[in-house]
Each structure stands twice: as structure tokens, then as C-alpha cells.
Coordinates of C-alpha atoms in Angstrom, one line a residue:
Chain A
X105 CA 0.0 0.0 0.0
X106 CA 1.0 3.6 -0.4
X107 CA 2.0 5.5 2.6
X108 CA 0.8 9.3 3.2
X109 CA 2.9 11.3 5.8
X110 CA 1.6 14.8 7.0
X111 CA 3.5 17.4 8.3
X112 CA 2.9 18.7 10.8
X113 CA 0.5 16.9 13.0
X114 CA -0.3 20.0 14.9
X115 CA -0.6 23.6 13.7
X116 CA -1.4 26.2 15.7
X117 CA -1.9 29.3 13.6
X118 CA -2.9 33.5 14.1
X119 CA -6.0 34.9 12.6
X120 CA -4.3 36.3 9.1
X121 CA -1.3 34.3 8.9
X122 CA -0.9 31.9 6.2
X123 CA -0.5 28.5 6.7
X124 CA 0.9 25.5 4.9
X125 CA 0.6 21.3 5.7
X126 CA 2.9 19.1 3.8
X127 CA 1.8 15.7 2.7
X128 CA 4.6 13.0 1.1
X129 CA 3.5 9.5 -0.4
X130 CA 5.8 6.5 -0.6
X131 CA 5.0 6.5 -4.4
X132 CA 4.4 8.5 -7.4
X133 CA 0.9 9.6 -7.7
X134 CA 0.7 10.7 -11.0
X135 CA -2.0 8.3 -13.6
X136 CA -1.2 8.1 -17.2
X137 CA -3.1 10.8 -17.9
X138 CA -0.7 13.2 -16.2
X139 CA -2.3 14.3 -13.0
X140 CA -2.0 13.0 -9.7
X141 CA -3.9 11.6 -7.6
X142 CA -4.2 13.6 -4.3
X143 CA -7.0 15.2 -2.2
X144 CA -7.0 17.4 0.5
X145 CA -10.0 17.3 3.1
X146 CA -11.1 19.1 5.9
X147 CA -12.9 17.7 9.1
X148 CA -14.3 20.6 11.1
X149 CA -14.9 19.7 15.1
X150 CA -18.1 17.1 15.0
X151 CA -18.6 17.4 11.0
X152 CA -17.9 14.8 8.6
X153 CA -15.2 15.6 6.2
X154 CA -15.6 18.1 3.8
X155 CA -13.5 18.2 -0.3
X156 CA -11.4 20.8 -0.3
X157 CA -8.8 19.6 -3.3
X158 CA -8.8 17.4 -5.8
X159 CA -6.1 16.2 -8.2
X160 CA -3.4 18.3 -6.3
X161 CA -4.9 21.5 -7.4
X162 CA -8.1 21.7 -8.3
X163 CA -10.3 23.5 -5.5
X164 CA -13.9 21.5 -4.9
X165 CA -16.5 23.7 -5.3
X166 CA -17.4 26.2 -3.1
X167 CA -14.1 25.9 -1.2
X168 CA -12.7 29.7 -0.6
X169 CA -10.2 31.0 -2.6
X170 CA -7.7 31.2 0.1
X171 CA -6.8 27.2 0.1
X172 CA -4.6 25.7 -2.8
X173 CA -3.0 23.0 -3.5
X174 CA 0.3 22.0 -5.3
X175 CA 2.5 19.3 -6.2
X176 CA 2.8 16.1 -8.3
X177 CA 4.4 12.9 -8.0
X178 CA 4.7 12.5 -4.2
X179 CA 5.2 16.3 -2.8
X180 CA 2.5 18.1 -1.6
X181 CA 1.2 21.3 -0.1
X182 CA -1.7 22.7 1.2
X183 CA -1.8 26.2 1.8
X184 CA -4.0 28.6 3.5
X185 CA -3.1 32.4 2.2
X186 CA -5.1 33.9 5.1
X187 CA -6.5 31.3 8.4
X188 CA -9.9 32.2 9.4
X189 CA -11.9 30.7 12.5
X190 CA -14.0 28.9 10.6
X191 CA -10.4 26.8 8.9
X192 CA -10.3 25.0 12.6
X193 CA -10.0 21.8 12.4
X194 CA -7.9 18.1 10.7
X195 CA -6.7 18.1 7.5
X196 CA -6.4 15.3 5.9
X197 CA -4.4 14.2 2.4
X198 CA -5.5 11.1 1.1
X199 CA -4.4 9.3 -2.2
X200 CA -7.0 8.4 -5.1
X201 CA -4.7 6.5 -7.5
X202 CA -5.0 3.1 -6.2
X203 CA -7.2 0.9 -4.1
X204 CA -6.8 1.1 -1.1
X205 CA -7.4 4.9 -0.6
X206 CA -5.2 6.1 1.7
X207 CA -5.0 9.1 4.0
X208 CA -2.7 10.9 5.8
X209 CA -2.3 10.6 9.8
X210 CA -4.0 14.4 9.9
X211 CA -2.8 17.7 10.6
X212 CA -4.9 19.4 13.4
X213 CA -5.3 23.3 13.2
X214 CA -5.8 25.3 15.7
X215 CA -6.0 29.3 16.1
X216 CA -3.2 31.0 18.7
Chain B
X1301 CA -28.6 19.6 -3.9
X1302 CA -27.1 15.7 -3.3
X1303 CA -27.2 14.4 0.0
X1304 CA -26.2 11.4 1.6
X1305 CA -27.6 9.6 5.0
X1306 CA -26.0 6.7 6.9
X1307 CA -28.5 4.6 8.1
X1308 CA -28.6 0.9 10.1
X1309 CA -28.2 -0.3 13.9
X1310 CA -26.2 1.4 15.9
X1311 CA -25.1 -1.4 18.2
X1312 CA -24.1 -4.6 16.9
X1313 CA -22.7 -7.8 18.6
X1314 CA -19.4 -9.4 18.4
X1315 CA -18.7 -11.6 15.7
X1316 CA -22.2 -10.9 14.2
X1317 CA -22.9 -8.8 10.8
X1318 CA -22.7 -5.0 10.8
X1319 CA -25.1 -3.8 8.0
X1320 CA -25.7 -0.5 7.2
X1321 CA -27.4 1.3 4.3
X1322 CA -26.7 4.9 2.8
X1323 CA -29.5 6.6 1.1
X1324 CA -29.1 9.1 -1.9
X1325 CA -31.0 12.1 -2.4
X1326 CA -30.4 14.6 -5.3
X1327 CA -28.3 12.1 -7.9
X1328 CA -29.3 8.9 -9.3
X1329 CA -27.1 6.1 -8.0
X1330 CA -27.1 4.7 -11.4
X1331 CA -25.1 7.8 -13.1
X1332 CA -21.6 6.4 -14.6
X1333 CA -20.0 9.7 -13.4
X1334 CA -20.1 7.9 -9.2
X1335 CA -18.8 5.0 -7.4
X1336 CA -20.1 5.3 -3.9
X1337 CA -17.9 5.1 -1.0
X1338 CA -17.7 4.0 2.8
X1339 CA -15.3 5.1 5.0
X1340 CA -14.6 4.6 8.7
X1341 CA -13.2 6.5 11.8
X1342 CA -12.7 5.0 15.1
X1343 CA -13.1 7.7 17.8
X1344 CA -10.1 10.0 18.4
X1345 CA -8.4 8.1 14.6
X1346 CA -8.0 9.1 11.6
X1347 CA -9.9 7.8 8.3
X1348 CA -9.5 4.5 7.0
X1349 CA -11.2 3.9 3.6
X1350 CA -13.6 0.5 3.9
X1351 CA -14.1 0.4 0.2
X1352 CA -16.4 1.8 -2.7
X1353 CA -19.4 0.0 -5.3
X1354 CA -20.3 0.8 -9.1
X1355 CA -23.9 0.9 -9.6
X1356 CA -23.1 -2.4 -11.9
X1357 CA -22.0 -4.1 -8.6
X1358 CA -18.0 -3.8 -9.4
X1359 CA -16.7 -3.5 -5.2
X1360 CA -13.6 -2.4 -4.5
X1361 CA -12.2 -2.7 -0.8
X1362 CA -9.4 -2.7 1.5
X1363 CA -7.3 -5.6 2.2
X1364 CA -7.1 -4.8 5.5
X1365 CA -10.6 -5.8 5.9
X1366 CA -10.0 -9.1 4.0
X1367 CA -13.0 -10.6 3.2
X1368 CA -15.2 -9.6 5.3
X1369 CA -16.3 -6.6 3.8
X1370 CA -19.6 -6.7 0.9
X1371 CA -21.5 -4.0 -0.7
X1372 CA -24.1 -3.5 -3.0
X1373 CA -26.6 -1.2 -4.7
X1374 CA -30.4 -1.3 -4.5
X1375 CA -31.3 1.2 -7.8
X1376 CA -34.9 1.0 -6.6
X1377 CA -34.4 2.7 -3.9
X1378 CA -30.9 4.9 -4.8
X1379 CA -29.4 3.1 -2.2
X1380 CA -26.5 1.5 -1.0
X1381 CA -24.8 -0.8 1.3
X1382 CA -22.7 -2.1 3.4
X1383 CA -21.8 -5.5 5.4
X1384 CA -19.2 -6.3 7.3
X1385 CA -19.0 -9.9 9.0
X1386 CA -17.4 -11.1 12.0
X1387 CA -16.8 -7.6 13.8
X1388 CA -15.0 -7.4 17.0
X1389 CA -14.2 -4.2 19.1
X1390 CA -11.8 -3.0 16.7
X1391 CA -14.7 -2.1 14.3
X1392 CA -16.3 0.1 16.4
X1393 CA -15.9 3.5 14.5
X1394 CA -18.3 6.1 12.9
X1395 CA -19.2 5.4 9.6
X1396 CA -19.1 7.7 6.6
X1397 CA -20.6 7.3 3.1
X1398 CA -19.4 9.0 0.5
X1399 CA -19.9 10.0 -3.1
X1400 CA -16.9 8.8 -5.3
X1401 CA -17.2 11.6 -8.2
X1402 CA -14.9 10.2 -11.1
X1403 CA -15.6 8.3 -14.3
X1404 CA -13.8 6.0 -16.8
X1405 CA -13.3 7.6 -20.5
X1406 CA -11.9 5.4 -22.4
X1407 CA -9.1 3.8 -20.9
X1408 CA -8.5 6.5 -18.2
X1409 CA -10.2 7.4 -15.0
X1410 CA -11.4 11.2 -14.8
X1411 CA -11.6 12.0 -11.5
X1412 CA -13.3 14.9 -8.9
X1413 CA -12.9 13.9 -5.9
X1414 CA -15.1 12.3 -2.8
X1415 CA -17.1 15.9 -3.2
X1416 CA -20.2 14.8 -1.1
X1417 CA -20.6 12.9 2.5
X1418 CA -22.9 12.2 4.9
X1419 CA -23.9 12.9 8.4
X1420 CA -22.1 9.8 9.6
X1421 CA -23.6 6.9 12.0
X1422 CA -21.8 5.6 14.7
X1423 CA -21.5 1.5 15.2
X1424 CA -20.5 0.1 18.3
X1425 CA -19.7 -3.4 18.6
X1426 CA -20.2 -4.9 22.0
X1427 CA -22.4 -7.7 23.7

């Protein structure tokens, strides 16, 4: 199976600042057609998760125009241009390329 | 707008079947744009993906789960399911399904992401 690492597991973040989670997978997650395979989600406290990015880059609908993603093959970054309140909560990479799915351990965000 | 609800027993005994069904409302369940997913989280854990089903009955699932794990999809009702035999403790978790929004053209797999989820149930497995 492929193996998602996030970093960090904790992030404690000021109102304003930007922030940025790292995710690394022990294989290449690009598909023939040249895009790769990664997701980023966000579980707010008592929600289920939520799509924020899909295919490295691509921002879900809806999501706010302060979160993108980047990266191929098996670096990849999340970042948040400007944290808001509402951003609380675990983020979670997860690999669509191959069955199983895999996510990432989590990155938990909190506001200073 | 496409919603999803977790539905089923919320306390099931060891080594018994856990069963639970996901009802969708706002998308046919027969559209070959979705698979439909179910994913797990044990309290205070990350997510573990359990596995996903195509409306023609293709399954997918996780190893880890060996072959405990079945699924299937009742078009009548938009529905689908998920068993999973012979649980112990360690299956105790909530529940998530999940809408797998990605298609095959061709010989390649477009894909958009798990873009909607439900409310989650919670399954405990105890005597």
C-alpha cells in the first residue's frame, strides 16, 4: 500500500497568517493521464469531512479562494493564504490513484 | 442539492454482521460519473477507507478488511450498502458514506474527488 505522511501533525496558527501542511506519499501519484492523484479534506470539530482539493490543485466547489493545493508525484502542499476561525479543524491528504485509498495521519489546526 | 444519509443499527454484537445502508438524495445512483464510497473513523483516529461500489456491482475494498467486507446497490431505492462480518471491538468507529465523483473515458479514469458525504452513523460493537 501507499504511505501518506503529513507534516505537521499539529498547527497552531494567528488569525491572518498563512498556513501551509505538507503531505509526502511513498510512491508517485501521477496516472497516465498526467495528473495526480491527491486530495486534501477538511474535518471541522463534529462534521464529517468536507472536499477541499482534488487532483493536487483543483479547489472542490465552493471551497474559498484562500486554500490551494500543489504538487505532483509525491510532494505536496496545502496552503491557506489567510487562516480564518471557521479553517479549525484536521486536514487530511488522502491518495485516489490506487485501491486502497489512503489518508494521511491528519494535521490538526488550531487558532493562537 | 445531493445528500447522503448513513442509516442501520447502531449497536451490533461481536462476531455478528454489521449492515448499514446509505440513502441518496439529489443524484441517481445509477449515473456512470459515481462509485459510492464508505469510509470509517474509530473515535479520536484518523480515516480508514472501507471500500467503494459501481452501480453495476464492481466492489472495491481494502485488504485490511480481508474478506469480510460486501457491498451492494439497490437502484430502486438509490441506495446503497454495506456488510461487514465477524466484527469485533476494533470495528467500532463512525461510519461515513461518501460520493466517489470520477468516471472512466476510455481507458482513463477522470476523476473529482469524494465531493459529497454524509452525516455519519456511529457503530459500536459490543455484547
Amino acid at each position: 500500500d501507499i504511505v501518506m505522511t503529513q507534516s505537521p501533525l499539529s498547527l497552531p496558527v494567528t488569525p491572518g497568517e498563512p498556513a501551509s501542511i505538507s503531505c509526502r506519499s511513498s510512491q508517485s501519484l501521477v496516472y497516465s493521464n498526467g495528473y495526480s492523484y491527491l486530495d486534501w479534506y477538511l474535518q471541522k470539530p463534529g462534521q464529517s469531512p468536507q472536499l477541499l482539493i482534488y487532483l493536487a490543485s483543483n479547489r472542490a466547489s465552493g471551497v474559498p479562494d484562500r486554500f490551494s493545493g500543489s504538487g505532483s508525484g509525491t510532494d505536496f502542499t496545502l496552503k491557506i493564504s489567510s487562516v480564518e476561525a471557521e479553517d479549525v479543524g484536521i486536514y487530511y491528504c488522502m491518495q485516489a490513484l490506487q485501491a486502497p485509498r489512503i489518508f494521511g495521519q491528519g494535521t490538526k489546526l488550531e487558532i493562537k | 442539492q445531493v445528500k447522503l444519509q448513513e442509516s442501520g443499527p447502531g449497536l451490533v454484537k461481536p462476531s455478528q454482521t454489521l449492515s448499514l445502508t446509505c440513502t441518496v438524495s439529489g443524484a441517481s445512483i445509477t449515473s456512470k460519473s459515481y462509485y459510492w464510497s464508505w469510509i470509517r473513523q474509530a473515535a479520536g483516529k484518523g480515516l480508514e477507507w472501507i471500500g467503494r461500489v459501481y452501480v453495476s456491482g464492481t466492489i472495491r475494498h481494502n485488504p485490511s478488511l480481508e474478506s469480510r467486507v460486501s457491498m451492494s446497490v439497490d437502484t430502486s431505492k438509490n441506495q446503497f450498502s454495506l456488510m461487514l462480518s465477524s466484527v469485533t471491538a476494533a470495528d467500532t468507529a463512525v461510519y461515513y458514506c461518501a460520493r466517489d465523483n470520477g468516471k472512466y473515458v476510455g481507458s482513463y479514469y477522470y476523476y473529482y474527488g469524494m465531493d459529497v458525504w454524509g452525516q455519519g452513523i456511529t457503530v459500536t460493537v459490543s455484547s
